[in-house]
mmCIF file of C-alpha atoms in Angstrom:
data_model
loop_
_atom_site.group_PDB
_atom_site.id
_atom_site.type_symbol
_atom_site.label_atom_id
_atom_site.label_comp_id
_atom_site.label_asym_id
_atom_site.label_seq_id
_atom_site.Cartn_x
_atom_site.Cartn_y
_atom_site.Cartn_z
ATOM 1 C CA UNK A 1 108.437 308.825 -14.801
ATOM 2 C CA UNK A 2 108.935 308.773 -11.034
ATOM 3 C CA UNK A 3 112.202 307.077 -10.306
ATOM 4 C CA UNK A 4 115.468 306.812 -8.419
ATOM 5 C CA UNK A 5 118.442 306.922 -10.776
ATOM 6 C CA UNK A 6 121.842 305.534 -9.863
ATOM 7 C CA UNK A 7 125.024 305.695 -11.868
ATOM 8 C CA UNK A 8 127.026 303.814 -12.852
ATOM 9 C CA UNK A 9 125.280 300.417 -13.021
ATOM 10 C CA UNK A 10 128.579 298.541 -13.037
ATOM 11 C CA UNK A 11 131.974 299.666 -11.786
ATOM 12 C CA UNK A 12 135.303 297.898 -11.454
ATOM 13 C CA UNK A 13 137.999 299.847 -9.646
ATOM 14 C CA UNK A 14 141.302 299.324 -7.878
ATOM 15 C CA UNK A 15 141.986 299.474 -4.176
ATOM 16 C CA UNK A 16 142.449 303.016 -2.918
ATOM 17 C CA UNK A 17 141.091 304.891 -5.914
ATOM 18 C CA UNK A 18 138.373 307.304 -4.775
ATOM 19 C CA UNK A 19 134.996 306.883 -6.409
ATOM 20 C CA UNK A 20 131.511 308.360 -6.252
ATOM 21 C CA UNK A 21 128.231 306.635 -6.996
ATOM 22 C CA UNK A 22 125.530 309.134 -7.852
ATOM 23 C CA UNK A 23 121.874 308.924 -6.873
ATOM 24 C CA UNK A 24 119.056 311.224 -7.903
ATOM 25 C CA UNK A 25 115.293 311.101 -7.353
ATOM 26 C CA UNK A 26 112.601 313.128 -9.092
ATOM 27 C CA UNK A 27 109.761 312.569 -6.592
ATOM 28 C CA UNK A 28 110.582 315.386 -4.143
ATOM 29 C CA UNK A 29 111.179 312.763 -1.451
ATOM 30 C CA UNK A 30 112.559 313.871 1.907
ATOM 31 C CA UNK A 31 114.245 310.622 2.935
ATOM 32 C CA UNK A 32 117.075 308.986 1.026
ATOM 33 C CA UNK A 33 119.233 306.049 1.949
ATOM 34 C CA UNK A 34 122.074 303.855 0.760
ATOM 35 C CA UNK A 35 122.123 300.085 1.190
ATOM 36 C CA UNK A 36 124.564 297.376 0.296
ATOM 37 C CA UNK A 37 123.447 293.838 -0.443
ATOM 38 C CA UNK A 38 125.675 290.831 0.096
ATOM 39 C CA UNK A 39 124.828 287.119 -0.174
ATOM 40 C CA UNK A 40 123.643 285.726 3.139
ATOM 41 C CA UNK A 41 123.688 289.151 4.802
ATOM 42 C CA UNK A 42 120.771 290.770 3.016
ATOM 43 C CA UNK A 43 120.326 294.514 2.690
ATOM 44 C CA UNK A 44 122.259 296.591 5.193
ATOM 45 C CA UNK A 45 121.875 300.320 5.574
ATOM 46 C CA UNK A 46 125.005 302.416 5.111
ATOM 47 C CA UNK A 47 123.765 305.997 5.567
ATOM 48 C CA UNK A 48 120.466 307.780 5.400
ATOM 49 C CA UNK A 49 119.326 311.377 5.081
ATOM 50 C CA UNK A 50 116.163 312.945 6.452
ATOM 51 C CA UNK A 51 116.493 316.138 4.409
ATOM 52 C CA UNK A 52 119.014 318.561 2.931
ATOM 53 C CA UNK A 53 122.169 318.739 5.065
ATOM 54 C CA UNK A 54 120.789 316.133 7.522
ATOM 55 C CA UNK A 55 122.437 312.720 7.391
ATOM 56 C CA UNK A 56 123.045 309.890 9.834
ATOM 57 C CA UNK A 57 124.882 306.595 9.987
ATOM 58 C CA UNK A 58 123.193 303.321 9.309
ATOM 59 C CA UNK A 59 124.456 299.913 10.352
ATOM 60 C CA UNK A 60 127.615 299.702 8.198
ATOM 61 C CA UNK A 61 128.939 303.271 7.628
ATOM 62 C CA UNK A 62 132.682 302.548 7.893
ATOM 63 C CA UNK A 63 134.571 303.443 4.722
ATOM 64 C CA UNK A 64 131.745 305.492 3.219
ATOM 65 C CA UNK A 65 130.766 309.155 3.071
ATOM 66 C CA UNK A 66 127.607 310.861 1.918
ATOM 67 C CA UNK A 67 126.351 314.368 1.374
ATOM 68 C CA UNK A 68 122.918 315.915 0.805
ATOM 69 C CA UNK A 69 123.406 319.376 -0.622
ATOM 70 C CA UNK A 70 120.253 319.234 -2.734
ATOM 71 C CA UNK A 71 117.009 317.450 -1.997
ATOM 72 C CA UNK A 72 117.130 315.320 -5.133
ATOM 73 C CA UNK A 73 120.747 314.110 -4.920
ATOM 74 C CA UNK A 74 122.465 311.798 -2.437
ATOM 75 C CA UNK A 75 125.878 310.638 -3.658
ATOM 76 C CA UNK A 76 127.847 307.831 -2.006
ATOM 77 C CA UNK A 77 131.579 308.396 -1.758
ATOM 78 C CA UNK A 78 134.239 305.759 -1.178
ATOM 79 C CA UNK A 79 137.409 307.678 -0.338
ATOM 80 C CA UNK A 80 139.714 304.648 -0.374
ATOM 81 C CA UNK A 81 137.842 301.565 -1.591
ATOM 82 C CA UNK A 82 138.914 298.145 -0.372
ATOM 83 C CA UNK A 83 138.004 294.666 -1.670
ATOM 84 C CA UNK A 84 135.539 294.118 1.216
ATOM 85 C CA UNK A 85 133.436 296.911 -0.264
ATOM 86 C CA UNK A 86 132.766 294.781 -3.320
ATOM 87 C CA UNK A 87 128.991 294.568 -3.248
ATOM 88 C CA UNK A 88 125.686 295.479 -4.866
ATOM 89 C CA UNK A 89 124.654 298.974 -3.798
ATOM 90 C CA UNK A 90 121.154 300.425 -3.809
ATOM 91 C CA UNK A 91 120.011 303.982 -3.341
ATOM 92 C CA UNK A 92 116.442 304.423 -2.096
ATOM 93 C CA UNK A 93 114.086 307.288 -1.341
ATOM 94 C CA UNK A 94 110.885 307.759 0.645
ATOM 95 C CA UNK A 95 108.325 310.567 0.759
ATOM 96 C CA UNK A 96 108.797 310.941 4.506
ATOM 97 C CA UNK A 97 110.017 308.912 7.435
ATOM 98 C CA UNK A 98 109.480 305.223 6.923
ATOM 99 C CA UNK A 99 107.893 304.848 10.357
ATOM 100 C CA UNK A 100 104.872 306.700 9.041
ATOM 101 C CA UNK A 101 104.068 303.759 6.796
ATOM 102 C CA UNK A 102 105.902 304.914 3.687
ATOM 103 C CA UNK A 103 108.285 302.432 2.140
ATOM 104 C CA UNK A 104 111.410 303.045 0.156
ATOM 105 C CA UNK A 105 111.571 303.186 -3.636
ATOM 106 C CA UNK A 106 114.831 301.684 -4.847
ATOM 107 C CA UNK A 107 117.166 302.570 -7.672
ATOM 108 C CA UNK A 108 118.372 299.940 -10.138
ATOM 109 C CA UNK A 109 121.562 299.220 -8.228
ATOM 110 C CA UNK A 110 125.303 299.599 -8.758
ATOM 111 C CA UNK A 111 127.447 296.509 -8.844
ATOM 112 C CA UNK A 112 130.866 297.521 -7.526
ATOM 113 C CA UNK A 113 133.972 295.361 -7.725
ATOM 114 C CA UNK A 114 137.154 296.486 -5.980
ATOM 115 C CA UNK A 115 140.297 294.606 -7.020
ATOM 116 C CA UNK B 1 119.592 288.035 17.342
ATOM 117 C CA UNK B 2 118.689 289.524 14.002
ATOM 118 C CA UNK B 3 115.980 292.154 14.043
ATOM 119 C CA UNK B 4 114.040 290.385 11.320
ATOM 120 C CA UNK B 5 114.220 286.653 10.738
ATOM 121 C CA UNK B 6 113.027 284.922 7.618
ATOM 122 C CA UNK B 7 113.312 281.334 6.501
ATOM 123 C CA UNK B 8 115.693 281.551 3.546
ATOM 124 C CA UNK B 9 113.930 278.703 1.745
ATOM 125 C CA UNK B 10 113.857 277.810 -0.989
ATOM 126 C CA UNK B 11 110.084 277.523 -0.898
ATOM 127 C CA UNK B 12 108.477 275.740 -3.829
ATOM 128 C CA UNK B 13 104.764 275.720 -4.592
ATOM 129 C CA UNK B 14 102.831 274.520 -7.647
ATOM 130 C CA UNK B 15 101.168 277.038 -9.913
ATOM 131 C CA UNK B 16 97.760 278.062 -8.576
ATOM 132 C CA UNK B 17 98.567 277.209 -4.956
ATOM 133 C CA UNK B 18 98.857 279.572 -1.991
ATOM 134 C CA UNK B 19 102.392 280.585 -1.054
ATOM 135 C CA UNK B 20 102.923 281.507 2.600
ATOM 136 C CA UNK B 21 105.935 283.568 3.587
ATOM 137 C CA UNK B 22 106.725 284.310 7.209
ATOM 138 C CA UNK B 23 108.828 286.750 9.139
ATOM 139 C CA UNK B 24 109.434 287.327 12.852
ATOM 140 C CA UNK B 25 110.851 290.460 14.415
ATOM 141 C CA UNK B 26 112.564 291.233 17.701
ATOM 142 C CA UNK B 27 111.914 294.949 18.259
ATOM 143 C CA UNK B 28 108.542 295.068 19.981
ATOM 144 C CA UNK B 29 108.410 298.797 19.322
ATOM 145 C CA UNK B 30 108.543 298.367 15.555
ATOM 146 C CA UNK B 31 105.608 300.111 13.962
ATOM 147 C CA UNK B 32 105.416 299.432 10.239
ATOM 148 C CA UNK B 33 106.270 296.425 8.148
ATOM 149 C CA UNK B 34 106.811 295.992 4.459
ATOM 150 C CA UNK B 35 107.055 293.197 1.956
ATOM 151 C CA UNK B 36 109.336 293.607 -1.039
ATOM 152 C CA UNK B 37 109.837 291.345 -4.032
ATOM 153 C CA UNK B 38 113.256 291.104 -5.649
ATOM 154 C CA UNK B 39 113.945 289.314 -8.900
ATOM 155 C CA UNK B 40 117.469 288.049 -9.419
ATOM 156 C CA UNK B 41 119.801 290.923 -10.285
ATOM 157 C CA UNK B 42 117.065 293.529 -9.885
ATOM 158 C CA UNK B 43 116.133 296.049 -7.235
ATOM 159 C CA UNK B 44 113.525 295.391 -4.516
ATOM 160 C CA UNK B 45 109.962 296.394 -5.398
ATOM 161 C CA UNK B 46 107.436 297.277 -2.710
ATOM 162 C CA UNK B 47 104.443 294.913 -2.613
ATOM 163 C CA UNK B 48 102.616 295.934 0.541
ATOM 164 C CA UNK B 49 102.932 297.688 3.847
ATOM 165 C CA UNK B 50 101.070 296.938 7.068
ATOM 166 C CA UNK B 51 101.053 298.627 10.475
ATOM 167 C CA UNK B 52 97.816 297.492 12.138
ATOM 168 C CA UNK B 53 97.139 294.083 13.634
ATOM 169 C CA UNK B 54 95.170 291.836 11.328
ATOM 170 C CA UNK B 55 94.998 291.281 7.602
ATOM 171 C CA UNK B 56 95.448 293.629 4.681
ATOM 172 C CA UNK B 57 94.548 292.482 1.190
ATOM 173 C CA UNK B 58 95.691 293.805 -2.176
ATOM 174 C CA UNK B 59 94.730 291.679 -5.162
ATOM 175 C CA UNK B 60 96.327 288.248 -4.824
ATOM 176 C CA UNK B 61 98.434 289.383 -1.868
ATOM 177 C CA UNK B 62 97.447 289.392 1.815
ATOM 178 C CA UNK B 63 99.736 290.700 4.532
ATOM 179 C CA UNK B 64 99.122 289.662 8.128
ATOM 180 C CA UNK B 65 100.514 291.290 11.248
ATOM 181 C CA UNK B 66 100.391 289.912 14.769
ATOM 182 C CA UNK B 67 102.132 292.307 17.141
ATOM 183 C CA UNK B 68 101.578 290.145 20.229
ATOM 184 C CA UNK B 69 103.454 287.254 18.617
ATOM 185 C CA UNK B 70 105.779 289.555 16.664
ATOM 186 C CA UNK B 71 105.299 288.007 13.296
ATOM 187 C CA UNK B 72 104.389 289.208 9.836
ATOM 188 C CA UNK B 73 103.336 287.030 6.954
ATOM 189 C CA UNK B 74 102.556 287.360 3.269
ATOM 190 C CA UNK B 75 100.121 285.083 1.473
ATOM 191 C CA UNK B 76 100.145 284.887 -2.316
ATOM 192 C CA UNK B 77 96.991 283.314 -3.729
ATOM 193 C CA UNK B 78 96.836 281.675 -7.152
ATOM 194 C CA UNK B 79 100.646 281.688 -7.379
ATOM 195 C CA UNK B 80 102.079 282.229 -10.844
ATOM 196 C CA UNK B 81 105.531 281.388 -12.238
ATOM 197 C CA UNK B 82 106.104 285.147 -12.480
ATOM 198 C CA UNK B 83 105.890 285.272 -8.668
ATOM 199 C CA UNK B 84 109.166 283.326 -8.475
ATOM 200 C CA UNK B 85 111.523 285.725 -6.706
ATOM 201 C CA UNK B 86 113.063 286.494 -3.342
ATOM 202 C CA UNK B 87 110.664 288.116 -0.875
ATOM 203 C CA UNK B 88 112.089 290.526 1.665
ATOM 204 C CA UNK B 89 110.414 291.423 4.928
ATOM 205 C CA UNK B 90 111.311 294.830 6.354
ATOM 206 C CA UNK B 91 110.423 296.749 9.472
ATOM 207 C CA UNK B 92 111.040 300.136 10.978
ATOM 208 C CA UNK B 93 112.881 300.694 14.203
ATOM 209 C CA UNK B 94 111.078 302.390 17.046
ATOM 210 C CA UNK B 95 112.650 305.737 16.138
ATOM 211 C CA UNK B 96 111.005 305.484 12.738
ATOM 212 C CA UNK B 97 114.083 306.732 10.934
ATOM 213 C CA UNK B 98 115.664 303.441 10.047
ATOM 214 C CA UNK B 99 114.518 300.543 8.024
ATOM 215 C CA UNK B 100 115.868 297.012 8.475
ATOM 216 C CA UNK B 101 115.488 293.999 6.221
ATOM 217 C CA UNK B 102 115.404 290.280 6.655
ATOM 218 C CA UNK B 103 117.664 288.212 4.431
ATOM 219 C CA UNK B 104 114.757 287.111 2.256
ATOM 220 C CA UNK B 105 112.898 283.946 1.308
ATOM 221 C CA UNK B 106 113.381 282.467 -2.153
ATOM 222 C CA UNK B 107 110.086 281.380 -3.741
ATOM 223 C CA UNK B 108 109.784 279.176 -6.808
ATOM 224 C CA UNK B 109 106.382 278.605 -8.422
ATOM 225 C CA UNK B 110 106.428 275.419 -10.463
ATOM 226 C CA UNK B 111 104.314 275.433 -13.647
#
């Protein structure tokens, strides 16, 4: 089944404790992206990647890191999480650049709580 | 000014009616637009994309794009209770590499 898989689905952590949210897609998609969703603010892009070893900042990159060492994987790293990073996170992938008319396929989401 | 503006709703329509969802955008260079449906606690699902002026139909859904007026709309015919969800409008920036979303419109279809 074609899908974007995120893990974990739920995570509660403490301030400052490094964590990684994994994302993997099995559709051979070039583009991958991370979004966070907060009430009243909608979906905001954190980072995106156009291909292996090519990444760029989205609208809210502060406090996050990403890497794209393999085409299928795009992990999100929080080096020192803070409570304002409590949010619902989505990984998404697209066959090619979204301006060509291709939309993103989203993972199931990771609900992160930082206390 | 937000790049994509949507009326947050809630919008309520009776079962069988036409639901009309609207979205305006500020970047005149935006090329492609997308409508996503998101059930509470779930991930967004792509309904339709549109990049040419005019209408595009897919089953009970019709997307409309008017680039001169910078608005996009989604019509849902014969609305069903299962259509109750938040509908997200999204567009691409002129560079084509980034995707931006509106905050969504909550739709409730009343049986």
